[in-house]
Amino acid sequence: MADFEPRIVAFACNWCSYAGADLAGVSRLQYPPNIRTIRVMCSGRVSPGHIIRAFEHGADGVFVSGCHINDCHYGFGNRWAEKQIEKTLKLVEMLGIEPDRLKLEWISASEGEKFATSIRTFVERIKELGRSPLQR
Amino acid sequence: MEEARSKDEARAAEVASLIKDTRAYLCIDCSKCTGSCPIGKAGSVYSPRLLVQHLVLDGRDPSETEVWRCLTCGLCRERCPSDVDFPRFISRLRATALIDGNLPQTTHGGTFQELMRIQANERLRQNKMDWLPEWVNARGADDLDGSTEDVYFVGCAPYFDVVFADFDLDLKGTHEAALELLKATGLNPVVLRDERCCGHDALWSGDVELFRKLAGRNLEMFKAAGVKRLFVSCPEGYHTFAHEYPAHLGELGFEVINTVKYLADNPPPGFDMEGDTNTGTRPKAGGVVEADGAGDGGAVTCGAAADASTRPEEVTYHDSCRMGRFSGIYDEPRKMLAMTRGVTLKEMEFTRAQAPCCGSNLWINCDSLSKKMQMELLEEARKTGAGVMLTACDKCRIHLACALMQNGHVSDGLKTDNILRFLYRKGVRKT
């Protein structure tokens, strides 16, 4: 599986993480090209349904990122996201998909470096896990 | 152009056949359906009569919202003098709506629709059965040898337990209880780890293709397991396996058995009271509950000598649509309750085929009307004076728990429980 290139869906919130990804870009920080970024208004908008749909459509991993706790543009959106992801992790595991394939990370608009590192670590972890069990 | 015409033709053919199949052409314009519809009762305007009339006479489709609004509860069909199958009429129209790109408003961010869709994936291997009682033999899809004759179908309860963890309903407990009760009758049913969604919601939401896919996977697995009898507790699942699978995919080659019905016919030890004697008490018109001395602080209970365990527990029973109107199972749950020691059934004003809808279905279109229907149903149950409202459908319980969470003060301490869980706790509980 040396040539395995995972397909990863990354949800990024409009106010922090998407700007963080932008910063990683304009700062010319290198990270693997395996992610397909989807901008959402808030990490709280990402429902278990979106994540399960991503896996169903062939994603090897799903990365959700939002503002740090207490920094949410809408006040409590990321707390809701935290709760949703906790439930989704259980659902994903019941569906026979390794829970490590789903990751939640808080990345602010100033943390371009953190965005690049998080994606790098996540891609490495997915490469270790190999193809999604639904795609093998 | 060619393609558009053939699409239109296919559509016209489908509409003609659904009018025929659901006997919509027999509509006599009496409007009993509109008067029966729980949506109308809750304060909105919804007229099955007009929808049928518009399609049959003018070839006019329901509006984008009307096609999704029906709860498919079947009360209109129950009262229709011409036996027009309106729930099926609307669900077949949904299939054409989907082709037109008219999608329903899903609840919970579409989580349940996606859970359903992902279960059609051939490679899916699930881990949802870690809670089973130790004695239950659970088999994976790769471990089937055609020797498992009695199979118990669990369904989506483990997933619901995760999503609705806040309600603390213990929906898996229903199936644990069902398995223990079946064991007490001398059976040893096997559970298939990789059973798929039965496809009920897909079918009634018009996604026949997904329904067929899910049904195909299930039947393939049942065949590999060598199923002779399939036990199902969930009313939706039971109705789907027993009636929809044969209608869509032909002869099943095995028997589909409702757990409550089976238990009523083969009562396990612990259910030794004379059946059929307890008909329950009905509230008088206007909802006033008849005086009953056995309630809390009643005159019949003898002071300190009567502790909670000897005092009969008062319960009421809600006939869910898929259990009652769709499958005709009314007497069996009542028989089971009559056979249970220390339980009195107090009937609601509208029961059996006239039972109200729980207000929500298929994880689409939940709104203030749904909440209103749910609170009205709970109010009906509360009026009986019973402390617990039993039902066979755990989806009803989820919807009602959701309404209670928002309007808790009206409930007066009324609880809901699944009838199997209740029976297990009352009857053959482990000593």
Coordinates of C-alpha atoms in Angstrom, one line a residue:
Chain A
M1 CA 0.0 0.0 0.0
A2 CA 3.0 2.3 -0.4
D3 CA 1.2 4.2 -3.2
F4 CA -2.0 4.6 -1.3
E5 CA -3.2 8.2 -1.4
P6 CA -6.1 8.7 1.0
R7 CA -9.1 10.8 0.1
I8 CA -10.0 13.0 3.0
V9 CA -12.9 15.4 3.4
A10 CA -12.1 18.4 5.6
F11 CA -14.9 20.6 6.9
A12 CA -13.6 24.0 8.0
C13 CA -15.6 26.8 9.6
N14 CA -15.8 30.1 7.8
W15 CA -14.5 32.2 10.7
C16 CA -11.5 30.4 12.0
S17 CA -10.3 27.2 10.4
Y18 CA -10.9 28.2 6.8
A19 CA -9.0 31.4 7.4
G20 CA -6.4 29.2 9.1
A21 CA -6.1 27.1 5.9
D22 CA -5.8 30.3 3.9
L23 CA -3.0 31.4 6.1
A24 CA -1.2 28.1 5.6
G25 CA -1.6 28.7 1.9
V26 CA -0.3 32.3 1.8
S27 CA 2.5 31.4 4.2
R28 CA 3.5 28.6 1.7
L29 CA 3.4 26.0 4.3
Q30 CA 3.6 22.5 2.9
Y31 CA 0.9 19.9 3.7
P32 CA -0.2 16.8 1.7
P33 CA -2.7 17.4 -1.1
N34 CA -5.1 14.7 0.1
I35 CA -7.8 16.9 1.5
R36 CA -10.9 18.2 -0.2
T37 CA -11.9 21.2 1.9
I38 CA -15.6 22.1 2.4
R39 CA -16.3 25.5 4.0
V40 CA -19.2 25.6 6.4
M41 CA -20.4 28.6 8.3
C42 CA -19.8 26.8 11.6
S43 CA -18.4 23.5 12.8
G44 CA -21.7 23.0 14.6
R45 CA -23.3 22.8 11.1
V46 CA -21.6 19.5 10.4
S47 CA -24.1 16.8 11.3
P48 CA -23.4 13.1 11.8
G49 CA -25.2 12.7 8.5
H50 CA -22.6 14.8 6.6
I51 CA -19.8 12.7 8.0
I52 CA -21.5 9.4 7.3
R53 CA -22.3 10.5 3.8
A54 CA -18.6 11.4 3.2
F55 CA -17.6 7.8 4.3
E56 CA -20.4 6.3 2.2
H57 CA -19.1 8.3 -0.9
G58 CA -15.6 7.0 -0.5
A59 CA -13.8 9.1 2.0
D60 CA -10.9 7.4 3.8
G61 CA -11.0 10.0 6.5
V62 CA -13.1 13.0 7.7
F63 CA -11.5 16.1 9.3
V64 CA -13.7 18.6 11.1
S65 CA -12.2 21.9 12.3
G66 CA -13.6 24.9 14.0
C67 CA -12.9 27.9 16.3
H68 CA -11.4 27.2 19.7
I69 CA -13.8 26.7 22.5
N70 CA -15.2 30.1 23.7
D71 CA -14.0 31.7 20.4
C72 CA -17.0 30.6 18.3
H73 CA -18.4 33.3 16.1
Y74 CA -21.9 32.1 17.1
G75 CA -21.2 31.5 20.8
F76 CA -21.8 27.9 21.2
G77 CA -21.5 26.3 17.8
N78 CA -18.3 24.5 18.5
R79 CA -19.6 23.1 21.8
W80 CA -22.5 21.6 19.8
A81 CA -19.9 20.3 17.2
E82 CA -18.0 18.6 20.1
K83 CA -21.1 16.9 21.2
Q84 CA -22.1 15.9 17.7
I85 CA -18.7 14.5 16.9
E86 CA -18.7 12.5 20.1
K87 CA -21.9 10.8 19.0
T88 CA -20.7 10.4 15.4
L89 CA -17.5 8.6 16.6
K90 CA -19.8 6.0 18.2
L91 CA -21.9 5.7 15.1
V92 CA -18.9 5.4 12.9
E93 CA -17.4 2.7 15.1
M94 CA -20.7 0.8 15.0
L95 CA -20.6 1.0 11.2
G96 CA -17.3 -0.8 11.3
I97 CA -15.2 2.2 10.4
E98 CA -12.2 2.9 12.6
P99 CA -12.9 5.9 14.8
D100 CA -9.4 7.3 14.1
R101 CA -10.7 8.1 10.6
L102 CA -12.7 11.0 12.1
K103 CA -10.9 13.9 13.7
L104 CA -12.0 17.1 15.3
E105 CA -9.5 19.9 15.7
W106 CA -9.8 23.5 16.9
I107 CA -7.8 25.8 14.6
S108 CA -8.0 29.6 14.7
A109 CA -7.5 32.0 11.8
S110 CA -3.9 32.7 13.0
E111 CA -2.9 29.1 13.2
G112 CA -1.8 28.4 9.7
E113 CA 1.0 26.3 11.0
K114 CA -1.3 24.2 13.2
F115 CA -3.6 23.6 10.2
A116 CA -0.7 22.3 8.1
T117 CA 0.6 20.1 10.9
S118 CA -2.8 18.7 11.8
I119 CA -3.5 17.7 8.2
R120 CA 0.0 16.2 7.9
T121 CA -0.5 14.0 11.1
F122 CA -4.0 13.1 10.0
V123 CA -3.0 12.0 6.5
E124 CA -0.1 9.9 8.0
R125 CA -2.6 8.2 10.4
I126 CA -5.0 7.4 7.6
K127 CA -2.1 6.1 5.5
E128 CA -1.3 3.7 8.4
L129 CA -5.0 2.6 8.5
G130 CA -5.2 2.1 4.7
R131 CA -8.3 2.2 2.6
S132 CA -11.6 2.7 4.3
P133 CA -13.3 -0.7 5.1
L134 CA -16.1 0.4 2.8
Q135 CA -13.8 0.7 -0.2
R136 CA -11.5 -2.3 0.2
Chain B
M1 CA -36.1 15.9 -26.3
E2 CA -36.5 12.2 -26.8
E3 CA -35.3 11.6 -23.2
A4 CA -37.7 14.2 -21.8
R5 CA -40.6 12.6 -23.6
S6 CA -39.8 9.1 -22.3
K7 CA -39.4 10.5 -18.8
D8 CA -42.8 12.1 -19.1
E9 CA -44.3 8.8 -20.4
A10 CA -42.7 6.8 -17.6
R11 CA -44.2 9.3 -15.2
A12 CA -47.6 9.1 -16.6
A13 CA -47.5 5.3 -16.6
E14 CA -46.5 5.4 -12.9
V15 CA -49.2 7.8 -12.0
A16 CA -51.8 5.7 -13.8
S17 CA -50.7 2.5 -12.1
L18 CA -50.6 4.1 -8.7
I19 CA -54.1 5.4 -9.1
K20 CA -55.2 1.9 -10.0
D21 CA -53.2 0.1 -7.2
T22 CA -54.4 2.4 -4.4
R23 CA -58.0 2.4 -5.7
A24 CA -57.9 6.2 -5.8
Y25 CA -60.4 6.2 -8.6
L26 CA -63.0 4.9 -6.2
C27 CA -62.9 8.1 -4.1
I28 CA -66.5 9.3 -3.6
D29 CA -65.5 12.8 -2.4
C30 CA -66.9 12.2 1.1
S31 CA -63.9 13.9 2.8
K32 CA -63.8 11.6 5.8
C33 CA -60.0 11.4 5.2
T34 CA -59.6 15.2 5.6
G35 CA -61.7 15.1 8.7
S36 CA -59.7 12.2 10.1
C37 CA -56.2 13.6 9.3
P38 CA -54.2 14.4 12.4
I39 CA -52.5 17.2 10.6
G40 CA -55.8 18.9 10.1
K41 CA -56.7 18.2 13.8
A42 CA -53.5 19.9 14.9
G43 CA -54.5 23.0 13.1
S44 CA -53.1 23.0 9.6
V45 CA -54.9 22.4 6.3
Y46 CA -54.3 19.0 4.7
S47 CA -56.8 17.4 2.4
P48 CA -56.2 13.9 1.1
R49 CA -59.5 14.2 -0.7
L50 CA -58.3 17.2 -2.8
L51 CA -54.9 15.6 -3.5
V52 CA -56.7 12.5 -4.8
Q53 CA -59.2 14.5 -6.7
H54 CA -56.6 16.8 -8.3
L55 CA -54.5 13.9 -9.5
V56 CA -57.3 11.6 -10.6
L57 CA -59.5 14.2 -12.4
D58 CA -57.1 16.9 -13.4
G59 CA -53.7 15.1 -13.5
R60 CA -52.4 17.7 -11.1
D61 CA -49.6 16.8 -8.7
P62 CA -49.6 17.7 -5.0
S63 CA -47.5 20.8 -4.2
E64 CA -43.9 20.3 -3.2
T65 CA -44.7 20.5 0.5
E66 CA -48.0 18.6 0.4
V67 CA -46.3 15.5 -1.0
W68 CA -44.0 15.3 2.0
R69 CA -46.5 16.4 4.7
C70 CA -48.5 13.2 5.1
L71 CA -47.5 11.1 8.1
T72 CA -48.7 7.9 6.5
C73 CA -50.4 7.0 9.8
G74 CA -53.3 5.3 7.9
L75 CA -56.2 6.8 9.9
C76 CA -57.7 8.1 6.7
R77 CA -57.5 4.7 5.1
E78 CA -59.1 3.1 8.1
R79 CA -62.1 5.3 7.8
C80 CA -62.3 5.5 4.0
P81 CA -65.6 3.9 2.8
S82 CA -64.0 3.1 -0.6
D83 CA -60.8 1.7 1.0
V84 CA -58.5 4.1 -0.9
D85 CA -55.0 3.5 0.3
F86 CA -53.9 7.1 0.8
P87 CA -50.6 6.4 2.6
R88 CA -49.5 4.3 -0.3
F89 CA -50.9 6.8 -2.8
I90 CA -48.7 9.5 -1.3
S91 CA -45.6 7.4 -0.9
R92 CA -45.8 6.3 -4.5
L93 CA -46.2 10.0 -5.5
R94 CA -43.0 10.7 -3.5
A95 CA -41.1 8.4 -5.9
T96 CA -42.1 10.7 -8.7
A97 CA -41.3 13.8 -6.6
L98 CA -37.8 12.4 -6.1
I99 CA -37.3 12.0 -9.8
D100 CA -38.3 15.7 -10.2
G101 CA -35.7 16.6 -7.6
N102 CA -38.2 17.6 -5.0
L103 CA -36.6 16.4 -1.8
P104 CA -38.0 16.2 1.7
Q105 CA -36.9 18.4 4.6
T106 CA -35.0 15.9 6.7
T107 CA -34.6 16.1 10.5
H108 CA -31.4 15.6 12.4
G109 CA -29.3 16.9 9.5
G110 CA -30.2 13.9 7.4
T111 CA -28.4 11.6 9.8
F112 CA -30.9 8.8 9.6
Q113 CA -31.2 8.9 5.8
E114 CA -27.4 8.6 5.6
L115 CA -27.4 5.7 8.1
M116 CA -29.9 4.0 5.9
R117 CA -27.9 4.6 2.7
I118 CA -24.6 3.5 4.0
Q119 CA -26.1 0.2 5.1
A120 CA -26.7 -0.7 1.4
N121 CA -22.9 -0.9 1.0
E122 CA -21.9 -4.4 0.4
R123 CA -18.6 -4.2 2.3
L124 CA -20.2 -2.9 5.5
R125 CA -19.4 -5.0 8.6
Q126 CA -21.1 -3.6 11.7
N127 CA -20.2 -3.6 15.4
K128 CA -23.6 -2.7 16.8
M129 CA -24.3 -5.9 18.9
D130 CA -21.8 -5.6 21.8
W131 CA -24.7 -5.2 24.3
L132 CA -26.4 -8.6 23.6
P133 CA -27.1 -10.9 26.6
E134 CA -24.2 -13.4 26.9
W135 CA -26.2 -16.4 25.9
V136 CA -27.1 -15.0 22.5
N137 CA -25.2 -16.4 19.6
A138 CA -24.4 -13.5 17.3
R139 CA -23.1 -14.3 13.8
G140 CA -21.3 -12.1 11.3
A141 CA -21.9 -12.1 7.6
D142 CA -18.8 -14.2 7.0
D143 CA -19.9 -16.9 9.5
L144 CA -23.2 -18.2 8.1
D145 CA -23.6 -21.9 7.4
G146 CA -27.3 -22.3 6.7
S147 CA -28.0 -23.8 10.1
T148 CA -29.5 -20.9 11.9
E149 CA -33.3 -21.4 11.7
D150 CA -34.6 -18.9 14.3
V151 CA -33.2 -15.4 13.8
Y152 CA -34.0 -12.3 15.8
F153 CA -33.9 -9.0 13.9
V154 CA -32.7 -6.1 16.1
G155 CA -32.9 -3.1 13.6
C156 CA -31.8 0.4 14.2
A157 CA -32.2 0.6 18.0
P158 CA -28.4 0.6 18.7
Y159 CA -28.0 3.6 16.4
F160 CA -31.0 5.5 17.9
D161 CA -29.5 4.9 21.4
V162 CA -26.4 6.8 20.4
V163 CA -28.2 9.7 18.6
F164 CA -30.8 10.0 21.3
A165 CA -28.5 9.4 24.3
D166 CA -29.9 12.5 26.0
F167 CA -33.4 10.9 26.2
D168 CA -32.1 7.9 28.1
L169 CA -34.7 5.6 26.6
D170 CA -32.6 2.4 26.6
L171 CA -34.0 1.3 23.2
K172 CA -31.6 -1.7 23.1
G173 CA -33.3 -2.8 26.3
T174 CA -36.4 -3.6 24.2
H175 CA -34.4 -6.1 22.2
E176 CA -32.6 -7.5 25.3
A177 CA -36.1 -8.0 26.9
A178 CA -37.5 -9.5 23.7
L179 CA -34.6 -12.0 23.5
E180 CA -34.9 -12.9 27.2
L181 CA -38.7 -13.4 26.8
L182 CA -38.2 -15.6 23.7
K183 CA -35.6 -17.6 25.6
A184 CA -38.1 -18.1 28.4
T185 CA -40.5 -19.7 26.0
G186 CA -37.7 -22.2 25.1
L187 CA -36.3 -20.6 22.0
N188 CA -32.7 -19.8 21.3
P189 CA -32.7 -17.2 18.5
V190 CA -29.6 -16.1 16.7
V191 CA -28.7 -12.5 15.9
L192 CA -27.1 -11.6 12.7
R193 CA -24.4 -9.0 13.3
D194 CA -24.5 -7.6 9.8
E195 CA -28.3 -7.3 9.4
R196 CA -29.1 -4.2 7.4
C197 CA -31.7 -1.5 7.8
C198 CA -35.1 -3.0 6.9
G199 CA -35.7 -0.1 4.4
H200 CA -39.0 1.0 5.9
D201 CA -38.2 4.7 5.8
A202 CA -36.7 4.5 2.3
L203 CA -39.8 2.8 1.0
W204 CA -42.3 5.2 2.5
S205 CA -40.1 8.2 1.5
G206 CA -40.4 7.1 -2.1
D207 CA -36.9 5.7 -2.5
V208 CA -37.9 2.3 -3.8
E209 CA -34.4 1.7 -5.3
L210 CA -32.7 2.0 -2.0
F211 CA -35.4 -0.1 -0.4
R212 CA -34.8 -2.9 -2.9
K213 CA -31.1 -2.7 -2.3
L214 CA -31.4 -3.0 1.4
A215 CA -34.0 -5.7 1.1
G216 CA -31.8 -7.6 -1.3
R217 CA -28.8 -7.5 1.2
N218 CA -31.0 -8.7 4.0
L219 CA -32.6 -11.5 2.1
E220 CA -29.2 -12.6 0.8
M221 CA -28.0 -12.8 4.4
F222 CA -31.1 -14.6 5.7
K223 CA -30.8 -17.1 2.9
A224 CA -27.1 -17.7 3.8
A225 CA -28.1 -18.1 7.4
G226 CA -30.9 -20.6 6.5
V227 CA -33.6 -18.6 8.3
K228 CA -36.9 -20.4 8.8
R229 CA -38.4 -18.0 11.3
L230 CA -37.6 -14.3 11.6
F231 CA -38.6 -12.7 14.9
V232 CA -39.1 -8.9 14.8
S233 CA -40.1 -6.6 17.6
C234 CA -40.1 -3.3 15.9
P235 CA -43.6 -2.7 14.4
E236 CA -42.1 -0.9 11.3
G237 CA -39.6 -3.7 10.8
Y238 CA -42.3 -6.3 11.2
H239 CA -44.7 -4.7 8.8
T240 CA -41.9 -4.2 6.2
F241 CA -40.6 -7.8 6.4
A242 CA -44.0 -9.4 6.6
H243 CA -45.8 -7.3 4.0
E244 CA -43.5 -5.2 1.9
Y245 CA -40.7 -7.7 1.2
P246 CA -43.1 -10.2 -0.3
A247 CA -44.9 -7.5 -2.2
H248 CA -41.7 -6.1 -3.8
L249 CA -39.5 -9.2 -3.9
G250 CA -41.7 -12.2 -4.0
E251 CA -42.0 -15.2 -1.8
L252 CA -39.7 -15.0 1.2
G253 CA -39.3 -18.7 2.0
F254 CA -39.4 -18.0 5.8
E255 CA -41.9 -16.9 8.3
V256 CA -41.9 -13.4 9.8
I257 CA -43.1 -13.4 13.4
N258 CA -44.0 -10.4 15.6
T259 CA -42.4 -11.0 19.0
V260 CA -45.4 -9.7 21.0
K261 CA -47.8 -11.9 19.0
Y262 CA -45.6 -14.9 19.5
L263 CA -45.4 -14.3 23.2
A264 CA -49.2 -13.9 23.5
D265 CA -49.6 -17.3 21.7
N266 CA -46.8 -19.0 23.7
P267 CA -46.7 -17.2 27.1
P268 CA -43.4 -17.7 28.9
P269 CA -43.5 -18.8 32.6
G270 CA -44.4 -15.9 34.8
F271 CA -47.4 -14.9 32.8
D272 CA -49.9 -17.1 34.4
M273 CA -52.9 -14.9 35.0
E274 CA -56.1 -15.7 33.2
G275 CA -55.9 -13.9 29.8
D276 CA -58.7 -11.9 28.2
T277 CA -60.5 -11.1 31.5
N278 CA -58.9 -7.7 31.9
T279 CA -60.5 -5.3 29.4
G280 CA -59.3 -2.2 31.1
T281 CA -61.3 0.8 32.1
R282 CA -62.2 3.5 29.6
P283 CA -62.4 7.1 30.5
K284 CA -65.9 8.5 30.1
A285 CA -66.6 10.8 27.2
G286 CA -65.0 14.1 28.0
G287 CA -62.0 12.3 29.3
V288 CA -62.9 12.0 33.0
V289 CA -61.3 8.9 34.3
E290 CA -63.5 6.5 36.2
A291 CA -62.8 6.4 39.9
D292 CA -60.4 3.7 40.8
G293 CA -59.5 2.9 44.4
A294 CA -56.3 1.2 43.5
G295 CA -54.5 4.4 42.7
D296 CA -52.1 6.3 44.9
G297 CA -53.7 6.9 48.3
G298 CA -56.8 5.1 47.2
A299 CA -59.3 3.8 49.7
V300 CA -58.8 0.1 48.8
T301 CA -55.1 -0.1 49.6
C302 CA -54.7 -1.1 53.2
G303 CA -52.3 1.3 54.7
A304 CA -48.8 0.2 55.4
A305 CA -49.5 -3.4 54.6
A306 CA -49.8 -2.6 50.9
D307 CA -46.4 -1.9 49.5
A308 CA -45.7 -0.8 46.0
S309 CA -45.1 -4.3 44.8
T310 CA -48.6 -5.6 45.6
R311 CA -50.4 -2.5 44.4
P312 CA -51.5 -2.9 40.8
E313 CA -49.5 -0.7 38.5
E314 CA -51.7 1.2 36.1
V315 CA -50.6 1.4 32.5
T316 CA -52.0 2.6 29.3
Y317 CA -51.2 1.3 25.8
H318 CA -50.8 3.3 22.6
D319 CA -51.5 1.4 19.3
S320 CA -48.8 2.6 17.0
C321 CA -49.7 2.8 13.3
R322 CA -47.4 0.0 12.0
M323 CA -48.4 -2.3 14.8
G324 CA -52.1 -1.6 14.7
R325 CA -53.7 -0.2 11.6
F326 CA -51.0 -1.7 9.3
S327 CA -50.4 -5.1 10.9
G328 CA -53.7 -5.6 12.8
I329 CA -52.0 -6.5 16.1
Y330 CA -54.4 -5.1 18.7
D331 CA -55.4 -8.0 21.0
E332 CA -52.0 -9.6 21.6
P333 CA -50.4 -6.8 23.6
R334 CA -53.5 -6.4 25.7
K335 CA -53.6 -10.2 26.3
M336 CA -50.0 -10.1 27.5
L337 CA -50.8 -7.2 29.8
A338 CA -53.8 -9.1 31.1
M339 CA -51.6 -12.1 31.9
T340 CA -49.1 -10.0 33.8
R341 CA -49.5 -9.9 37.6
G342 CA -50.1 -6.6 39.3
V343 CA -50.9 -4.6 36.1
T344 CA -54.1 -2.9 35.3
L345 CA -54.6 -1.6 31.8
K346 CA -56.5 1.7 31.5
E347 CA -57.4 2.4 28.0
M348 CA -57.2 5.8 26.3
E349 CA -60.3 7.4 24.7
F350 CA -59.0 6.6 21.1
T351 CA -57.5 3.1 20.8
R352 CA -56.9 0.3 18.4
A353 CA -57.7 1.4 14.8
Q354 CA -58.7 4.9 16.0
A355 CA -55.5 5.5 17.9
P356 CA -53.9 8.9 17.2
C357 CA -50.6 9.4 15.4
C358 CA -47.4 10.1 17.3
G359 CA -46.9 13.1 15.0
S360 CA -43.7 12.3 13.2
N361 CA -42.5 9.7 10.7
L362 CA -39.6 8.8 8.5
W363 CA -37.4 11.5 10.0
I364 CA -38.8 14.1 7.8
N365 CA -41.0 17.2 8.3
C366 CA -40.9 17.5 12.1
D367 CA -42.4 20.9 13.2
S368 CA -44.6 22.6 15.7
L369 CA -47.6 20.5 14.4
S370 CA -45.8 17.3 15.2
K371 CA -45.1 18.6 18.7
K372 CA -48.7 19.5 19.2
M373 CA -49.9 16.0 18.1
Q374 CA -47.3 14.5 20.5
M375 CA -48.4 16.6 23.4
E376 CA -52.1 15.8 22.7
L377 CA -51.3 12.1 22.7
L378 CA -49.4 12.4 26.0
E379 CA -52.3 14.3 27.4
E380 CA -54.7 11.5 26.4
A381 CA -52.5 9.1 28.1
R382 CA -52.2 11.3 31.2
K383 CA -56.0 11.5 31.4
T384 CA -56.2 7.8 32.1
G385 CA -54.4 8.3 35.3
A386 CA -51.8 5.6 34.4
G387 CA -48.2 6.3 35.3
V388 CA -46.8 4.6 32.2
M389 CA -47.7 4.7 28.6
L390 CA -46.7 1.5 26.8
T391 CA -46.2 1.1 23.1
A392 CA -44.6 -1.4 20.8
C393 CA -43.0 1.3 18.7
D394 CA -39.7 2.8 20.0
K395 CA -39.9 5.5 17.3
C396 CA -43.1 6.7 19.0
R397 CA -41.2 6.8 22.2
I398 CA -38.4 8.9 20.7
H399 CA -40.8 11.4 19.3
L400 CA -42.8 11.6 22.5
A401 CA -39.6 12.0 24.6
C402 CA -38.6 14.8 22.3
A403 CA -41.9 16.6 22.8
L404 CA -41.6 16.0 26.6
M405 CA -38.1 17.5 26.6
Q406 CA -39.6 20.7 25.2
N407 CA -42.8 20.8 27.2
G408 CA -42.0 18.7 30.2
H409 CA -44.5 20.3 32.6
V410 CA -47.6 18.9 30.9
S411 CA -46.6 15.3 31.4
D412 CA -47.4 15.1 35.1
G413 CA -44.7 12.5 35.6
L414 CA -46.1 10.2 32.8
K415 CA -43.4 7.9 31.5
T416 CA -43.3 5.9 28.3
D417 CA -41.9 2.4 28.0
N418 CA -41.7 -0.3 25.4
I419 CA -44.2 -3.1 26.1
L420 CA -41.6 -5.8 25.8
R421 CA -39.2 -4.1 28.3
F422 CA -42.1 -3.6 30.6
L423 CA -43.3 -7.3 30.3
Y424 CA -39.7 -8.5 30.9
R425 CA -39.4 -6.4 34.0
K426 CA -42.7 -7.5 35.4
G427 CA -42.6 -11.1 34.3
V428 CA -39.6 -13.3 33.9
R429 CA -37.0 -10.9 35.3
K430 CA -33.9 -12.7 36.6
T431 CA -34.0 -13.7 40.2

